[in-house]
Protein backbone atom coordinates (compact mmCIF):
# COMPACT_ATOMS: atom_id res chain seq x y z
CA MET A 1 -152.75 -63.32 31.86
CA ARG A 2 -151.59 -61.93 28.51
CA PHE A 3 -148.72 -59.49 28.22
CA LEU A 4 -148.61 -56.81 25.59
CA HIS A 5 -145.40 -56.93 23.57
CA THR A 6 -144.40 -53.27 23.54
CA ASP A 7 -141.59 -53.94 21.07
CA LEU A 8 -144.28 -54.46 18.40
CA LEU A 9 -145.68 -50.95 18.90
CA PRO A 10 -144.02 -47.90 17.32
CA GLN A 11 -141.63 -46.51 19.91
CA PRO A 12 -140.76 -42.81 20.10
CA GLN A 13 -137.13 -42.39 19.21
CA GLU A 14 -134.65 -39.89 20.48
CA PRO A 15 -134.99 -36.94 18.12
CA ILE A 16 -132.10 -36.50 15.74
CA PHE A 17 -131.41 -32.79 15.49
CA ILE A 18 -129.83 -32.77 12.02
CA GLU A 19 -128.75 -35.77 10.00
CA LYS A 20 -127.46 -35.40 6.45
CA LEU A 21 -128.96 -38.11 4.23
CA ASP A 22 -127.45 -36.97 0.93
CA ASP A 23 -126.60 -33.74 -0.91
CA SER A 24 -130.23 -32.67 -1.25
CA MET A 25 -131.86 -34.29 1.81
CA THR A 26 -131.41 -33.93 5.56
CA ARG A 27 -133.42 -35.13 8.54
CA ALA A 28 -134.31 -33.12 11.65
CA ALA A 29 -136.59 -33.32 14.68
CA LEU A 30 -140.21 -32.18 14.42
CA SER A 31 -140.96 -29.04 16.41
CA PRO A 32 -144.15 -28.88 18.53
CA ASP A 33 -145.78 -26.61 15.90
CA GLU A 34 -144.92 -29.08 13.15
CA CYS A 35 -146.39 -31.94 15.21
CA ASP A 36 -149.58 -29.87 15.43
CA GLN A 37 -149.56 -29.48 11.63
CA VAL A 38 -149.33 -33.27 11.22
CA ARG A 39 -152.20 -33.72 13.72
CA LYS A 40 -154.34 -31.17 11.83
CA ALA A 41 -153.64 -32.97 8.55
CA ARG A 42 -154.62 -36.25 10.23
CA ARG A 43 -157.89 -34.70 11.45
CA ARG A 44 -158.64 -33.41 7.93
CA ARG A 45 -158.01 -36.92 6.60
CA ILE A 46 -160.42 -38.38 9.19
CA TRP A 47 -163.20 -35.88 8.43
CA GLY A 48 -162.73 -36.29 4.69
CA PHE A 49 -162.97 -40.05 5.10
CA VAL A 50 -166.08 -39.75 7.29
CA GLY A 51 -167.80 -37.49 4.71
CA TRP A 52 -167.10 -39.86 1.82
CA PHE A 53 -168.08 -42.85 3.96
CA PHE A 54 -171.53 -41.44 4.77
CA LEU A 55 -172.11 -40.57 1.11
CA PHE A 56 -171.09 -44.11 0.11
CA LEU A 57 -173.22 -45.55 2.93
CA PHE A 58 -176.31 -43.63 1.80
CA VAL A 59 -175.94 -44.65 -1.85
CA GLY A 60 -174.81 -48.18 -0.92
CA PHE A 61 -177.78 -48.86 1.36
CA PHE A 62 -180.19 -47.57 -1.25
CA LEU A 63 -178.73 -49.88 -3.89
CA TRP A 64 -178.34 -52.76 -1.44
CA GLY A 65 -181.98 -52.35 -0.37
CA MET A 66 -183.15 -52.57 -3.97
CA VAL A 67 -181.04 -55.69 -4.64
CA ALA A 68 -182.13 -57.26 -1.34
CA ALA A 69 -185.79 -56.66 -2.18
CA LEU A 70 -185.41 -58.30 -5.60
CA VAL A 71 -183.50 -61.26 -4.17
CA GLY A 72 -185.97 -61.51 -1.30
CA MET A 73 -188.93 -61.74 -3.66
CA ALA A 74 -187.18 -64.50 -5.60
CA VAL A 75 -186.16 -66.44 -2.46
CA MET A 76 -189.57 -66.15 -0.75
CA LYS A 77 -190.89 -68.83 -3.07
CA PHE A 78 -188.44 -71.41 -1.69
CA ILE A 79 -188.16 -70.54 2.05
CA PRO A 80 -190.99 -71.03 4.53
CA GLU A 81 -192.39 -67.78 5.95
CA GLU A 82 -191.42 -68.56 9.57
CA TYR A 83 -187.69 -68.51 8.60
CA LEU A 84 -187.74 -65.36 6.48
CA ILE A 85 -187.36 -62.87 9.37
CA THR A 86 -184.49 -64.82 10.95
CA ILE A 87 -182.63 -65.16 7.64
CA SER A 88 -183.10 -61.49 6.75
CA GLN A 89 -181.86 -60.37 10.20
CA PHE A 90 -178.83 -62.65 9.85
CA ALA A 91 -178.06 -61.24 6.38
CA ILE A 92 -178.32 -57.64 7.63
CA VAL A 93 -175.98 -58.33 10.58
CA ILE A 94 -173.43 -60.03 8.30
CA VAL A 95 -173.46 -57.21 5.73
CA LEU A 96 -173.25 -54.46 8.37
CA GLY A 97 -170.42 -56.31 10.14
CA LEU A 98 -168.43 -56.65 6.92
CA VAL A 99 -168.97 -52.98 6.03
CA LEU A 100 -167.89 -51.85 9.52
CA TRP A 101 -164.82 -54.12 9.52
CA ALA A 102 -163.71 -52.91 6.07
CA THR A 103 -164.29 -49.26 7.02
CA VAL A 104 -162.28 -49.43 10.24
CA ASN A 105 -159.40 -51.23 8.51
CA ARG A 106 -159.34 -48.69 5.67
CA LEU A 107 -159.39 -45.73 8.08
CA LEU A 108 -156.59 -47.20 10.22
CA ALA A 109 -154.49 -47.83 7.10
CA ARG A 110 -154.96 -44.21 5.99
CA LEU A 111 -153.98 -42.86 9.43
CA ARG A 112 -150.92 -45.11 9.91
CA PRO A 113 -148.44 -42.78 8.12
CA PHE A 114 -149.50 -39.81 10.28
CA ASN A 115 -149.19 -41.84 13.48
CA ARG A 116 -145.74 -43.11 12.48
CA ASP A 117 -144.53 -39.58 11.74
CA LEU A 118 -145.71 -38.43 15.17
CA ALA A 119 -144.20 -41.47 16.93
CA GLU A 120 -140.83 -41.09 15.21
CA GLY A 121 -140.77 -37.31 15.62
CA GLN A 122 -138.69 -36.72 12.48
CA LYS A 123 -139.01 -34.57 9.39
CA GLU A 124 -137.06 -34.48 6.16
CA ILE A 125 -135.76 -31.35 4.49
CA LYS A 126 -135.30 -31.59 0.74
CA ARG A 127 -133.46 -28.97 -1.27
CA MET A 128 -135.00 -28.38 -4.69
CA ARG A 129 -135.51 -25.63 -7.25
CA ILE A 130 -138.65 -23.76 -8.28
CA SER A 131 -139.55 -24.67 -11.84
CA ASP A 132 -142.36 -22.11 -12.26
CA LYS A 133 -144.61 -19.66 -10.43
CA PHE A 134 -148.08 -18.46 -11.36
CA ALA A 135 -151.14 -16.59 -10.12
CA SER A 136 -154.67 -17.91 -10.60
CA ASN A 137 -158.21 -17.23 -9.49
CA VAL A 138 -158.63 -21.00 -9.02
CA GLN A 139 -157.87 -22.39 -5.58
CA VAL A 140 -156.68 -25.98 -5.36
CA THR A 141 -157.75 -27.45 -2.02
CA SER A 142 -155.84 -30.10 -0.09
CA SER A 143 -158.23 -32.80 -1.33
CA GLY A 144 -157.56 -31.87 -4.97
CA TRP A 145 -160.81 -30.00 -5.65
CA ARG A 146 -160.55 -26.83 -7.72
CA VAL A 147 -162.60 -23.89 -6.51
CA THR A 148 -163.01 -20.72 -8.60
CA SER A 149 -162.87 -17.66 -6.40
CA ARG A 150 -164.22 -14.16 -7.01
CA ARG A 151 -162.22 -12.75 -4.09
CA GLY A 152 -158.95 -12.48 -5.95
CA GLN A 153 -155.84 -14.30 -6.92
CA TYR A 154 -154.10 -17.32 -5.46
CA TYR A 155 -150.35 -17.60 -5.82
CA TYR A 156 -148.45 -20.82 -6.44
CA VAL A 157 -144.95 -22.10 -7.03
CA VAL A 158 -144.29 -25.30 -8.94
CA ILE A 159 -141.67 -27.55 -7.38
CA ASN A 160 -141.06 -31.02 -8.77
CA ASP A 161 -144.35 -30.86 -10.77
CA ARG A 162 -146.41 -30.07 -7.67
CA ASN A 163 -148.18 -26.78 -6.90
CA TYR A 164 -147.71 -25.12 -3.50
CA GLY A 165 -149.80 -22.15 -2.39
CA ILE A 166 -147.78 -19.16 -1.13
CA ASP A 167 -148.42 -15.63 0.10
CA TYR A 168 -148.35 -12.67 -2.26
CA GLU A 169 -145.31 -11.13 -0.53
CA ILE A 170 -143.29 -14.30 -1.10
CA TYR A 171 -144.61 -14.55 -4.66
CA GLN A 172 -143.23 -11.08 -5.44
CA LYS A 173 -139.79 -11.80 -3.96
CA ILE A 174 -139.01 -15.20 -5.44
CA SER A 175 -137.77 -15.95 -8.92
CA LYS A 176 -137.97 -19.01 -11.11
CA THR A 177 -135.16 -21.54 -10.58
CA GLN A 178 -134.64 -20.21 -7.06
CA PRO A 179 -133.47 -22.92 -4.61
CA VAL A 180 -135.88 -23.79 -1.80
CA ALA A 181 -135.90 -26.16 1.15
CA ILE A 182 -139.13 -28.12 1.68
CA HIS A 183 -139.74 -29.46 5.19
CA PHE A 184 -142.12 -32.42 5.17
CA ALA A 185 -143.17 -35.40 7.29
CA PRO A 186 -141.54 -38.38 5.54
CA ARG A 187 -144.35 -40.96 5.74
CA SER A 188 -147.52 -38.85 5.46
CA LYS A 189 -145.86 -36.36 3.04
CA VAL A 190 -147.41 -33.40 4.90
CA VAL A 191 -145.60 -30.23 3.81
CA LEU A 192 -144.65 -28.38 6.99
CA LYS A 193 -142.75 -25.40 5.66
CA ILE A 194 -141.07 -24.09 2.52
CA GLU A 195 -137.95 -22.01 3.05
CA PHE A 196 -137.20 -19.60 0.19
């Protein structure tokens, strides 16, 4: 009978309410709403991965089929016909197994930071300054795509060379070089809240 070593699994820790890390950084416990934000970001990461995987799978199988047909025609001259079906089935199982193994490992590696943030239950709060603010009719999505919109403007602040979307009311009130506090999950880097 095998025993599972629970000390190897990430253990939930007692939440630290506020811990000062340095002059610009503190640590606090994740609220239930912030845990939900991390879970939603994890779901978006999963669905984004699944979409790209199926696109890669479609293109990959098309190219692999062409290469396999060319190799198969070349090999058919040297292998007796009674072994061809067995060898081709074996090759398909090996390739599919390798693709599935690599895909699962890649997905688990991409989800690990989200799972660790949820298990540890901590967030970091970093105090920074706004370096710029701007309005644009181009929306930058979470995956980095830029979408031009006819509906109106999108409003952004630039903090540490990164753009953050904000509401129009906040955009009107804030000024450049204003101090802000960014709440984020430390491992997955999900931005939970920006306090102006």
